[in-house]
């Protein structure tokens, strides 16, 4: 594979801001796992197997499997929206372990402008790199547990919302994502009043469905 | 450990269901557009709730630092583009506002 192929290009793209956001979040997760007294194997299995932070944190906090699954239910609409861009062949199943917010968000930006034959390889390169960054960062966080001052940990945890905020702000420049973002923001109170496991799911379902309905009316 | 394995299986099933259901649809199919809308709205709600009412260590940062950092990051995004520089500037502003 050449250094300029879609796989290699995606690996490099994943090592910029996406890796920074991913590393900060999973570093904090590794630290939290060690603080909870769980073994390193648990931290790595959760990071690489679940690979969805809200669910990981709920399970770590003792919230139970059902609440953790609900918190990660966004994997379903993300996989649905990603699927048409990965081709119809069986090879698209290789992408399964890598479907998470960061690769999904970047794929939605890049894949529409990528030649169809290169899309799956681009996603696998980006996904594998992000996944490895998550695992290594969890390991680093576990080993660093107790040595990170509180303010540093707080700023690390801000990296993720800022990174996703930028993805959202950038997407909101064009229709119809602008409407989805606006409705998602307006539905945020649902996420604040409902239990953490259900709140985001409810806000996304209500906000996203209203945006879809409004967008469909505009098309008519 | 059993709980963790159950969660891993459930998350894989959610991803697999998405890939299976949408495998033969195009990006303009109404179901795909609805799912994309739900996914983007969920992400927007996540950002807003993480900035406005966070939990854990993030809650120790004052609201002004969280919102100021986000505002600065978006301003740099619209001014210069890219993602890495906006993230770094946003974090820098948050640190300054937290001093």
PDB file of C-alpha atoms in Angstrom:
ATOM      1  CA  UNK A   1       0.000   0.000   0.000  1.00  0.00           C
ATOM      2  CA  UNK A   2       1.479   3.358  -1.004  1.00  0.00           C
ATOM      3  CA  UNK A   3       1.967   6.191   1.439  1.00  0.00           C
ATOM      4  CA  UNK A   4      -0.589   8.261  -0.431  1.00  0.00           C
ATOM      5  CA  UNK A   5      -3.342   5.628  -0.624  1.00  0.00           C
ATOM      6  CA  UNK A   6      -6.664   6.190   1.147  1.00  0.00           C
ATOM      7  CA  UNK A   7      -5.726   3.959   4.101  1.00  0.00           C
ATOM      8  CA  UNK A   8      -2.433   5.761   4.804  1.00  0.00           C
ATOM      9  CA  UNK A   9      -4.008   9.169   4.198  1.00  0.00           C
ATOM     10  CA  UNK A  10      -6.777   8.397   6.689  1.00  0.00           C
ATOM     11  CA  UNK A  11      -4.243   7.188   9.283  1.00  0.00           C
ATOM     12  CA  UNK A  12      -2.473  10.561   9.053  1.00  0.00           C
ATOM     13  CA  UNK A  13      -5.768  12.486   9.251  1.00  0.00           C
ATOM     14  CA  UNK A  14      -6.726  10.540  12.371  1.00  0.00           C
ATOM     15  CA  UNK A  15      -3.502  11.557  14.089  1.00  0.00           C
ATOM     16  CA  UNK A  16      -4.396  15.289  14.224  1.00  0.00           C
ATOM     17  CA  UNK A  17      -7.215  16.830  16.235  1.00  0.00           C
ATOM     18  CA  UNK A  18      -9.248  13.574  16.303  1.00  0.00           C
ATOM     19  CA  UNK A  19      -6.381  11.753  18.061  1.00  0.00           C
ATOM     20  CA  UNK A  20      -5.981  14.605  20.535  1.00  0.00           C
ATOM     21  CA  UNK A  21      -9.661  14.478  21.489  1.00  0.00           C
ATOM     22  CA  UNK A  22      -9.652  10.683  21.600  1.00  0.00           C
ATOM     23  CA  UNK A  23      -6.448  10.501  23.654  1.00  0.00           C
ATOM     24  CA  UNK A  24      -7.627  13.035  26.230  1.00  0.00           C
ATOM     25  CA  UNK A  25     -10.932  11.250  26.756  1.00  0.00           C
ATOM     26  CA  UNK A  26      -9.509   7.732  27.021  1.00  0.00           C
ATOM     27  CA  UNK A  27      -6.628   8.915  29.182  1.00  0.00           C
ATOM     28  CA  UNK A  28      -9.205  10.197  31.655  1.00  0.00           C
ATOM     29  CA  UNK A  29     -11.089   6.880  31.371  1.00  0.00           C
ATOM     30  CA  UNK A  30      -7.927   4.877  32.157  1.00  0.00           C
ATOM     31  CA  UNK A  31      -7.339   7.068  35.192  1.00  0.00           C
ATOM     32  CA  UNK A  32     -10.935   6.627  36.375  1.00  0.00           C
ATOM     33  CA  UNK A  33     -10.717   2.830  35.966  1.00  0.00           C
ATOM     34  CA  UNK A  34      -7.594   2.623  38.111  1.00  0.00           C
ATOM     35  CA  UNK A  35      -9.197   4.925  40.704  1.00  0.00           C
ATOM     36  CA  UNK A  36     -12.201   2.554  40.849  1.00  0.00           C
ATOM     37  CA  UNK A  37      -9.849  -0.331  41.704  1.00  0.00           C
ATOM     38  CA  UNK A  38     -10.508  -2.303  38.509  1.00  0.00           C
ATOM     39  CA  UNK A  39      -7.674  -4.139  36.695  1.00  0.00           C
ATOM     40  CA  UNK A  40      -5.859  -2.900  33.596  1.00  0.00           C
ATOM     41  CA  UNK A  41      -7.403  -5.713  31.523  1.00  0.00           C
ATOM     42  CA  UNK A  42     -10.880  -4.366  32.322  1.00  0.00           C
ATOM     43  CA  UNK A  43      -9.863  -0.870  31.204  1.00  0.00           C
ATOM     44  CA  UNK A  44      -8.443  -2.111  27.890  1.00  0.00           C
ATOM     45  CA  UNK A  45     -11.323  -4.483  27.174  1.00  0.00           C
ATOM     46  CA  UNK A  46     -13.838  -1.716  27.862  1.00  0.00           C
ATOM     47  CA  UNK A  47     -11.950   0.852  25.786  1.00  0.00           C
ATOM     48  CA  UNK A  48     -11.435  -1.402  22.768  1.00  0.00           C
ATOM     49  CA  UNK A  49     -14.518  -3.616  23.025  1.00  0.00           C
ATOM     50  CA  UNK A  50     -17.208  -1.131  24.036  1.00  0.00           C
ATOM     51  CA  UNK A  51     -15.406   1.843  22.432  1.00  0.00           C
ATOM     52  CA  UNK A  52     -18.177   4.245  23.386  1.00  0.00           C
ATOM     53  CA  UNK A  53     -17.427   6.553  26.295  1.00  0.00           C
ATOM     54  CA  UNK A  54     -20.899   7.261  27.787  1.00  0.00           C
ATOM     55  CA  UNK A  55     -21.643   3.543  28.150  1.00  0.00           C
ATOM     56  CA  UNK A  56     -18.163   2.808  29.493  1.00  0.00           C
ATOM     57  CA  UNK A  57     -18.486   5.502  32.158  1.00  0.00           C
ATOM     58  CA  UNK A  58     -21.964   4.341  33.220  1.00  0.00           C
ATOM     59  CA  UNK A  59     -20.769   0.728  33.592  1.00  0.00           C
ATOM     60  CA  UNK A  60     -17.699   1.918  35.481  1.00  0.00           C
ATOM     61  CA  UNK A  61     -19.923   3.950  37.798  1.00  0.00           C
ATOM     62  CA  UNK A  62     -22.081   0.894  38.576  1.00  0.00           C
ATOM     63  CA  UNK A  63     -25.062   2.037  36.508  1.00  0.00           C
ATOM     64  CA  UNK A  64     -25.659  -1.426  35.017  1.00  0.00           C
ATOM     65  CA  UNK A  65     -25.639  -2.923  31.534  1.00  0.00           C
ATOM     66  CA  UNK A  66     -29.091  -1.712  30.426  1.00  0.00           C
ATOM     67  CA  UNK A  67     -28.307   1.932  31.181  1.00  0.00           C
ATOM     68  CA  UNK A  68     -24.889   1.609  29.522  1.00  0.00           C
ATOM     69  CA  UNK A  69     -26.424   0.127  26.354  1.00  0.00           C
ATOM     70  CA  UNK A  70     -29.024   2.926  26.248  1.00  0.00           C
ATOM     71  CA  UNK A  71     -26.251   5.503  26.589  1.00  0.00           C
ATOM     72  CA  UNK A  72     -24.469   3.981  23.593  1.00  0.00           C
ATOM     73  CA  UNK A  73     -27.618   3.487  21.517  1.00  0.00           C
ATOM     74  CA  UNK A  74     -26.407   6.244  19.173  1.00  0.00           C
ATOM     75  CA  UNK A  75     -24.231   3.550  17.559  1.00  0.00           C
ATOM     76  CA  UNK A  76     -27.354   2.396  15.732  1.00  0.00           C
ATOM     77  CA  UNK A  77     -28.225   5.631  13.870  1.00  0.00           C
ATOM     78  CA  UNK A  78     -24.527   6.279  13.307  1.00  0.00           C
ATOM     79  CA  UNK A  79     -23.996   2.854  11.727  1.00  0.00           C
ATOM     80  CA  UNK A  80     -27.134   3.354   9.623  1.00  0.00           C
ATOM     81  CA  UNK A  81     -25.998   6.733   8.310  1.00  0.00           C
ATOM     82  CA  UNK A  82     -22.454   5.480   7.705  1.00  0.00           C
ATOM     83  CA  UNK A  83     -23.376   2.221   5.982  1.00  0.00           C
ATOM     84  CA  UNK A  84     -24.282   3.544   2.502  1.00  0.00           C
ATOM     85  CA  UNK A  85     -20.809   5.097   2.246  1.00  0.00           C
ATOM     86  CA  UNK A  86     -18.958   1.838   2.924  1.00  0.00           C
ATOM     87  CA  UNK A  87     -20.096  -0.113  -0.148  1.00  0.00           C
ATOM     88  CA  UNK A  88     -22.285  -3.195  -0.387  1.00  0.00           C
ATOM     89  CA  UNK A  89     -19.605  -5.891  -0.204  1.00  0.00           C
ATOM     90  CA  UNK A  90     -18.920  -8.105   2.775  1.00  0.00           C
ATOM     91  CA  UNK A  91     -15.688  -6.210   3.460  1.00  0.00           C
ATOM     92  CA  UNK A  92     -17.697  -3.352   4.995  1.00  0.00           C
ATOM     93  CA  UNK A  93     -18.192  -5.563   8.080  1.00  0.00           C
ATOM     94  CA  UNK A  94     -14.513  -4.972   8.879  1.00  0.00           C
ATOM     95  CA  UNK A  95     -15.578  -1.471   9.914  1.00  0.00           C
ATOM     96  CA  UNK A  96     -17.831  -2.778  12.717  1.00  0.00           C
ATOM     97  CA  UNK A  97     -15.503  -2.425  15.732  1.00  0.00           C
ATOM     98  CA  UNK A  98     -14.480   1.096  14.689  1.00  0.00           C
ATOM     99  CA  UNK A  99     -17.939   2.683  14.477  1.00  0.00           C
ATOM    100  CA  UNK A 100     -17.944   5.397  17.124  1.00  0.00           C
ATOM    101  CA  UNK A 101     -18.599   9.133  17.238  1.00  0.00           C
ATOM    102  CA  UNK A 102     -15.165  10.361  16.160  1.00  0.00           C
ATOM    103  CA  UNK A 103     -14.726   8.155  13.064  1.00  0.00           C
ATOM    104  CA  UNK A 104     -18.406   8.622  12.159  1.00  0.00           C
ATOM    105  CA  UNK A 105     -18.210  12.414  12.391  1.00  0.00           C
ATOM    106  CA  UNK A 106     -15.060  12.610  10.288  1.00  0.00           C
ATOM    107  CA  UNK A 107     -16.388  10.066   7.787  1.00  0.00           C
ATOM    108  CA  UNK A 108     -19.506  12.167   7.261  1.00  0.00           C
ATOM    109  CA  UNK A 109     -17.212  15.082   6.355  1.00  0.00           C
ATOM    110  CA  UNK A 110     -14.786  13.155   4.150  1.00  0.00           C
ATOM    111  CA  UNK A 111     -16.544  10.232   2.470  1.00  0.00           C
ATOM    112  CA  UNK A 112     -18.947  12.242   0.273  1.00  0.00           C
ATOM    113  CA  UNK A 113     -15.836  13.819  -1.335  1.00  0.00           C
ATOM    114  CA  UNK A 114     -13.870  10.540  -1.550  1.00  0.00           C
ATOM    115  CA  UNK A 115     -14.036   8.303  -4.673  1.00  0.00           C
ATOM    116  CA  UNK A 116     -16.378   5.342  -3.977  1.00  0.00           C
ATOM    117  CA  UNK A 117     -13.606   2.765  -4.460  1.00  0.00           C
ATOM    118  CA  UNK A 118     -11.515   4.412  -1.729  1.00  0.00           C
ATOM    119  CA  UNK A 119     -14.189   4.993   0.924  1.00  0.00           C
ATOM    120  CA  UNK A 120     -13.976   1.730   2.846  1.00  0.00           C
ATOM    121  CA  UNK A 121     -10.163   1.805   2.972  1.00  0.00           C
ATOM    122  CA  UNK A 122     -10.296   5.414   4.172  1.00  0.00           C
ATOM    123  CA  UNK A 123     -12.685   4.480   6.972  1.00  0.00           C
ATOM    124  CA  UNK A 124     -10.653   1.435   8.028  1.00  0.00           C
ATOM    125  CA  UNK A 125      -7.467   3.535   8.176  1.00  0.00           C
ATOM    126  CA  UNK A 126      -9.117   6.274  10.210  1.00  0.00           C
ATOM    127  CA  UNK A 127     -11.028   3.832  12.405  1.00  0.00           C
ATOM    128  CA  UNK A 128      -8.072   1.571  13.192  1.00  0.00           C
ATOM    129  CA  UNK A 129      -5.827   4.527  14.058  1.00  0.00           C
ATOM    130  CA  UNK A 130      -8.441   6.106  16.353  1.00  0.00           C
ATOM    131  CA  UNK A 131      -9.078   2.730  17.997  1.00  0.00           C
ATOM    132  CA  UNK A 132      -5.373   2.177  18.687  1.00  0.00           C
ATOM    133  CA  UNK A 133      -5.046   5.713  20.067  1.00  0.00           C
ATOM    134  CA  UNK A 134      -7.969   4.969  22.402  1.00  0.00           C
ATOM    135  CA  UNK A 135      -6.344   1.760  23.656  1.00  0.00           C
ATOM    136  CA  UNK A 136      -2.891   3.257  24.168  1.00  0.00           C
ATOM    137  CA  UNK A 137      -4.361   6.310  25.902  1.00  0.00           C
ATOM    138  CA  UNK A 138      -6.375   4.135  28.282  1.00  0.00           C
ATOM    139  CA  UNK A 139      -3.174   2.274  29.126  1.00  0.00           C
ATOM    140  CA  UNK A 140      -1.323   5.551  29.703  1.00  0.00           C
ATOM    141  CA  UNK A 141      -4.170   6.914  31.823  1.00  0.00           C
ATOM    142  CA  UNK A 142      -4.249   3.764  33.937  1.00  0.00           C
ATOM    143  CA  UNK A 143      -0.508   3.987  34.571  1.00  0.00           C
ATOM    144  CA  UNK A 144      -0.703   7.730  35.312  1.00  0.00           C
ATOM    145  CA  UNK A 145      -3.611   7.372  37.752  1.00  0.00           C
ATOM    146  CA  UNK A 146      -3.204   9.513  40.838  1.00  0.00           C
ATOM    147  CA  UNK A 147      -0.454  11.591  39.258  1.00  0.00           C
ATOM    148  CA  UNK A 148      -2.675  13.905  37.202  1.00  0.00           C
ATOM    149  CA  UNK A 149      -3.675  17.062  39.121  1.00  0.00           C
ATOM    150  CA  UNK A 150      -7.433  17.757  39.161  1.00  0.00           C
ATOM    151  CA  UNK A 151      -7.284  20.898  36.973  1.00  0.00           C
ATOM    152  CA  UNK A 152      -5.275  19.021  34.311  1.00  0.00           C
ATOM    153  CA  UNK A 153      -7.837  16.221  34.300  1.00  0.00           C
ATOM    154  CA  UNK A 154     -10.657  18.772  33.972  1.00  0.00           C
ATOM    155  CA  UNK A 155      -9.025  20.438  30.966  1.00  0.00           C
ATOM    156  CA  UNK A 156      -8.372  17.022  29.388  1.00  0.00           C
ATOM    157  CA  UNK A 157     -12.064  16.234  29.772  1.00  0.00           C
ATOM    158  CA  UNK A 158     -12.970  19.520  28.050  1.00  0.00           C
ATOM    159  CA  UNK A 159     -11.078  18.441  24.900  1.00  0.00           C
ATOM    160  CA  UNK A 160     -13.829  16.074  23.833  1.00  0.00           C
ATOM    161  CA  UNK A 161     -16.803  18.493  24.018  1.00  0.00           C
ATOM    162  CA  UNK A 162     -14.728  21.178  22.288  1.00  0.00           C
ATOM    163  CA  UNK A 163     -13.719  18.803  19.508  1.00  0.00           C
ATOM    164  CA  UNK A 164     -17.285  17.585  18.994  1.00  0.00           C
ATOM    165  CA  UNK A 165     -18.534  21.168  19.289  1.00  0.00           C
ATOM    166  CA  UNK A 166     -16.297  22.064  16.350  1.00  0.00           C
ATOM    167  CA  UNK A 167     -17.607  19.120  14.305  1.00  0.00           C
ATOM    168  CA  UNK A 168     -21.156  20.268  15.070  1.00  0.00           C
ATOM    169  CA  UNK A 169     -20.415  23.949  14.310  1.00  0.00           C
ATOM    170  CA  UNK A 170     -18.764  23.008  11.023  1.00  0.00           C
ATOM    171  CA  UNK A 171     -21.640  20.706  10.020  1.00  0.00           C
ATOM    172  CA  UNK A 172     -24.156  23.416  10.893  1.00  0.00           C
ATOM    173  CA  UNK A 173     -22.828  25.621   8.090  1.00  0.00           C
ATOM    174  CA  UNK A 174     -24.878  23.672   5.532  1.00  0.00           C
ATOM    175  CA  UNK A 175     -28.435  22.415   5.216  1.00  0.00           C
ATOM    176  CA  UNK A 176     -29.851  19.944   6.298  1.00  0.00           C
ATOM    177  CA  UNK A 177     -27.323  19.270   9.093  1.00  0.00           C
ATOM    178  CA  UNK A 178     -27.919  22.856  10.308  1.00  0.00           C
ATOM    179  CA  UNK A 179     -31.516  21.989  11.117  1.00  0.00           C
ATOM    180  CA  UNK A 180     -30.470  18.771  12.930  1.00  0.00           C
ATOM    181  CA  UNK A 181     -27.967  20.721  15.033  1.00  0.00           C
ATOM    182  CA  UNK A 182     -30.505  23.446  15.874  1.00  0.00           C
ATOM    183  CA  UNK A 183     -33.188  20.927  16.856  1.00  0.00           C
ATOM    184  CA  UNK A 184     -30.657  18.882  18.843  1.00  0.00           C
ATOM    185  CA  UNK A 185     -29.661  21.999  20.791  1.00  0.00           C
ATOM    186  CA  UNK A 186     -33.308  22.907  21.417  1.00  0.00           C
ATOM    187  CA  UNK A 187     -33.970  19.344  22.660  1.00  0.00           C
ATOM    188  CA  UNK A 188     -31.000  19.440  25.059  1.00  0.00           C
ATOM    189  CA  UNK A 189     -33.210  20.169  28.122  1.00  0.00           C
ATOM    190  CA  UNK A 190     -34.507  16.597  27.710  1.00  0.00           C
ATOM    191  CA  UNK A 191     -30.941  15.354  28.167  1.00  0.00           C
ATOM    192  CA  UNK A 192     -30.623  17.455  31.309  1.00  0.00           C
ATOM    193  CA  UNK A 193     -33.841  16.366  33.034  1.00  0.00           C
ATOM    194  CA  UNK A 194     -33.927  12.644  32.145  1.00  0.00           C
ATOM    195  CA  UNK A 195     -31.496  10.056  33.598  1.00  0.00           C
ATOM    196  CA  UNK A 196     -28.052  10.248  31.953  1.00  0.00           C
ATOM    197  CA  UNK A 197     -28.520   6.924  30.173  1.00  0.00           C
ATOM    198  CA  UNK A 198     -31.744   7.985  28.430  1.00  0.00           C
ATOM    199  CA  UNK A 199     -31.391  11.752  28.189  1.00  0.00           C
ATOM    200  CA  UNK A 200     -29.138  11.999  25.153  1.00  0.00           C
ATOM    201  CA  UNK A 201     -31.017   9.252  23.355  1.00  0.00           C
ATOM    202  CA  UNK A 202     -34.302  11.107  23.896  1.00  0.00           C
ATOM    203  CA  UNK A 203     -32.884  14.497  22.881  1.00  0.00           C
ATOM    204  CA  UNK A 204     -31.336  13.021  19.738  1.00  0.00           C
ATOM    205  CA  UNK A 205     -34.476  11.118  18.760  1.00  0.00           C
ATOM    206  CA  UNK A 206     -36.813  14.073  19.321  1.00  0.00           C
ATOM    207  CA  UNK A 207     -34.497  16.742  17.894  1.00  0.00           C
ATOM    208  CA  UNK A 208     -33.360  14.621  14.947  1.00  0.00           C
ATOM    209  CA  UNK A 209     -36.871  13.487  14.044  1.00  0.00           C
ATOM    210  CA  UNK A 210     -38.283  17.027  14.182  1.00  0.00           C
ATOM    211  CA  UNK A 211     -35.400  18.261  11.995  1.00  0.00           C
ATOM    212  CA  UNK A 212     -36.011  15.418   9.539  1.00  0.00           C
ATOM    213  CA  UNK A 213     -39.733  16.234   9.355  1.00  0.00           C
ATOM    214  CA  UNK A 214     -39.072  19.939   8.809  1.00  0.00           C
ATOM    215  CA  UNK A 215     -36.459  19.144   6.190  1.00  0.00           C
ATOM    216  CA  UNK A 216     -38.836  16.776   4.371  1.00  0.00           C
ATOM    217  CA  UNK A 217     -41.513  19.512   4.296  1.00  0.00           C
ATOM    218  CA  UNK A 218     -38.999  21.881   2.742  1.00  0.00           C
ATOM    219  CA  UNK A 219     -38.212  19.337   0.032  1.00  0.00           C
ATOM    220  CA  UNK A 220     -41.916  18.948  -0.897  1.00  0.00           C
TER     221      UNK A 220
ATOM    222  CA  UNK B   1     -16.530  -8.918  33.972  1.00  0.00           C
ATOM    223  CA  UNK B   2     -19.830 -10.516  32.876  1.00  0.00           C
ATOM    224  CA  UNK B   3     -21.462  -7.085  32.705  1.00  0.00           C
ATOM    225  CA  UNK B   4     -18.625  -5.776  30.556  1.00  0.00           C
ATOM    226  CA  UNK B   5     -18.877  -8.712  28.116  1.00  0.00           C
ATOM    227  CA  UNK B   6     -22.654  -8.193  27.863  1.00  0.00           C
ATOM    228  CA  UNK B   7     -22.128  -4.509  27.093  1.00  0.00           C
ATOM    229  CA  UNK B   8     -19.502  -5.316  24.437  1.00  0.00           C
ATOM    230  CA  UNK B   9     -21.913  -7.773  22.795  1.00  0.00           C
ATOM    231  CA  UNK B  10     -24.801  -5.295  22.882  1.00  0.00           C
ATOM    232  CA  UNK B  11     -22.698  -2.500  21.365  1.00  0.00           C
ATOM    233  CA  UNK B  12     -21.499  -4.827  18.594  1.00  0.00           C
ATOM    234  CA  UNK B  13     -25.141  -5.772  17.941  1.00  0.00           C
ATOM    235  CA  UNK B  14     -26.147  -2.087  17.647  1.00  0.00           C
ATOM    236  CA  UNK B  15     -23.369  -1.479  15.119  1.00  0.00           C
ATOM    237  CA  UNK B  16     -24.163  -4.699  13.225  1.00  0.00           C
ATOM    238  CA  UNK B  17     -27.881  -3.856  13.064  1.00  0.00           C
ATOM    239  CA  UNK B  18     -27.042  -0.496  11.499  1.00  0.00           C
ATOM    240  CA  UNK B  19     -24.735  -2.034   8.914  1.00  0.00           C
ATOM    241  CA  UNK B  20     -27.220  -4.810   8.097  1.00  0.00           C
ATOM    242  CA  UNK B  21     -30.329  -2.623   7.826  1.00  0.00           C
ATOM    243  CA  UNK B  22     -28.753   0.102   5.740  1.00  0.00           C
ATOM    244  CA  UNK B  23     -26.468  -2.048   3.580  1.00  0.00           C
ATOM    245  CA  UNK B  24     -28.589  -1.747   0.456  1.00  0.00           C
ATOM    246  CA  UNK B  25     -29.792   1.835   0.844  1.00  0.00           C
ATOM    247  CA  UNK B  26     -28.293   4.975  -0.677  1.00  0.00           C
ATOM    248  CA  UNK B  27     -27.377   8.089   1.333  1.00  0.00           C
ATOM    249  CA  UNK B  28     -30.499   9.888   0.057  1.00  0.00           C
ATOM    250  CA  UNK B  29     -32.913   7.211   1.289  1.00  0.00           C
ATOM    251  CA  UNK B  30     -35.356   8.806   3.784  1.00  0.00           C
ATOM    252  CA  UNK B  31     -34.430   6.273   6.494  1.00  0.00           C
ATOM    253  CA  UNK B  32     -30.737   7.127   6.098  1.00  0.00           C
ATOM    254  CA  UNK B  33     -31.477  10.857   6.186  1.00  0.00           C
ATOM    255  CA  UNK B  34     -33.584  10.388   9.331  1.00  0.00           C
ATOM    256  CA  UNK B  35     -30.828   8.354  11.039  1.00  0.00           C
ATOM    257  CA  UNK B  36     -28.199  10.937  10.059  1.00  0.00           C
ATOM    258  CA  UNK B  37     -30.409  13.669  11.490  1.00  0.00           C
ATOM    259  CA  UNK B  38     -30.853  11.768  14.770  1.00  0.00           C
ATOM    260  CA  UNK B  39     -27.099  11.111  15.009  1.00  0.00           C
ATOM    261  CA  UNK B  40     -26.203  14.767  14.419  1.00  0.00           C
ATOM    262  CA  UNK B  41     -28.888  16.013  16.848  1.00  0.00           C
ATOM    263  CA  UNK B  42     -27.563  13.579  19.489  1.00  0.00           C
ATOM    264  CA  UNK B  43     -24.052  14.937  19.040  1.00  0.00           C
ATOM    265  CA  UNK B  44     -25.291  18.546  19.338  1.00  0.00           C
ATOM    266  CA  UNK B  45     -27.207  17.685  22.514  1.00  0.00           C
ATOM    267  CA  UNK B  46     -24.131  15.916  23.924  1.00  0.00           C
ATOM    268  CA  UNK B  47     -21.957  19.001  23.385  1.00  0.00           C
ATOM    269  CA  UNK B  48     -24.532  21.345  24.894  1.00  0.00           C
ATOM    270  CA  UNK B  49     -25.113  19.189  27.957  1.00  0.00           C
ATOM    271  CA  UNK B  50     -21.382  18.542  28.490  1.00  0.00           C
ATOM    272  CA  UNK B  51     -20.711  22.288  28.416  1.00  0.00           C
ATOM    273  CA  UNK B  52     -23.742  23.473  30.393  1.00  0.00           C
ATOM    274  CA  UNK B  53     -24.212  20.763  33.031  1.00  0.00           C
ATOM    275  CA  UNK B  54     -21.184  18.434  33.080  1.00  0.00           C
ATOM    276  CA  UNK B  55     -20.511  15.768  35.651  1.00  0.00           C
ATOM    277  CA  UNK B  56     -17.293  14.554  37.246  1.00  0.00           C
ATOM    278  CA  UNK B  57     -14.000  16.429  37.007  1.00  0.00           C
ATOM    279  CA  UNK B  58     -15.216  18.583  34.092  1.00  0.00           C
ATOM    280  CA  UNK B  59     -17.728  20.200  36.461  1.00  0.00           C
ATOM    281  CA  UNK B  60     -14.810  21.674  38.433  1.00  0.00           C
ATOM    282  CA  UNK B  61     -14.080  24.024  35.518  1.00  0.00           C
ATOM    283  CA  UNK B  62     -16.175  27.193  35.792  1.00  0.00           C
ATOM    284  CA  UNK B  63     -18.957  27.721  33.238  1.00  0.00           C
ATOM    285  CA  UNK B  64     -17.115  30.749  31.833  1.00  0.00           C
ATOM    286  CA  UNK B  65     -14.029  28.624  31.096  1.00  0.00           C
ATOM    287  CA  UNK B  66     -16.087  25.904  29.404  1.00  0.00           C
ATOM    288  CA  UNK B  67     -18.128  28.303  27.268  1.00  0.00           C
ATOM    289  CA  UNK B  68     -15.209  30.679  26.639  1.00  0.00           C
ATOM    290  CA  UNK B  69     -13.054  27.785  25.429  1.00  0.00           C
ATOM    291  CA  UNK B  70     -15.789  26.530  23.125  1.00  0.00           C
ATOM    292  CA  UNK B  71     -16.486  30.043  21.776  1.00  0.00           C
ATOM    293  CA  UNK B  72     -12.806  30.674  21.068  1.00  0.00           C
ATOM    294  CA  UNK B  73     -12.463  27.312  19.322  1.00  0.00           C
ATOM    295  CA  UNK B  74     -15.454  28.008  17.057  1.00  0.00           C
ATOM    296  CA  UNK B  75     -14.147  31.513  16.296  1.00  0.00           C
ATOM    297  CA  UNK B  76     -10.792  30.079  15.159  1.00  0.00           C
ATOM    298  CA  UNK B  77     -12.598  27.386  13.150  1.00  0.00           C
ATOM    299  CA  UNK B  78     -14.558  30.017  11.214  1.00  0.00           C
ATOM    300  CA  UNK B  79     -11.500  32.267  10.867  1.00  0.00           C
ATOM    301  CA  UNK B  80      -8.793  29.785   9.874  1.00  0.00           C
ATOM    302  CA  UNK B  81     -10.492  26.404   9.357  1.00  0.00           C
ATOM    303  CA  UNK B  82      -8.869  23.114  10.416  1.00  0.00           C
ATOM    304  CA  UNK B  83      -9.575  21.361  13.702  1.00  0.00           C
ATOM    305  CA  UNK B  84      -6.313  21.007  15.619  1.00  0.00           C
ATOM    306  CA  UNK B  85      -5.594  24.736  15.985  1.00  0.00           C
ATOM    307  CA  UNK B  86      -9.179  25.538  17.075  1.00  0.00           C
ATOM    308  CA  UNK B  87      -9.049  22.749  19.693  1.00  0.00           C
ATOM    309  CA  UNK B  88      -5.709  23.973  21.067  1.00  0.00           C
ATOM    310  CA  UNK B  89      -6.828  27.617  21.182  1.00  0.00           C
ATOM    311  CA  UNK B  90     -10.081  26.602  22.870  1.00  0.00           C
ATOM    312  CA  UNK B  91      -8.234  24.636  25.539  1.00  0.00           C
ATOM    313  CA  UNK B  92      -5.771  27.525  26.025  1.00  0.00           C
ATOM    314  CA  UNK B  93      -8.595  30.021  26.559  1.00  0.00           C
ATOM    315  CA  UNK B  94     -10.292  27.629  29.009  1.00  0.00           C
ATOM    316  CA  UNK B  95      -7.054  27.316  30.993  1.00  0.00           C
ATOM    317  CA  UNK B  96      -6.642  31.122  31.098  1.00  0.00           C
ATOM    318  CA  UNK B  97     -10.237  31.624  32.235  1.00  0.00           C
ATOM    319  CA  UNK B  98      -9.729  28.985  34.928  1.00  0.00           C
ATOM    320  CA  UNK B  99      -6.730  30.762  36.488  1.00  0.00           C
TER     321      UNK B  99
END
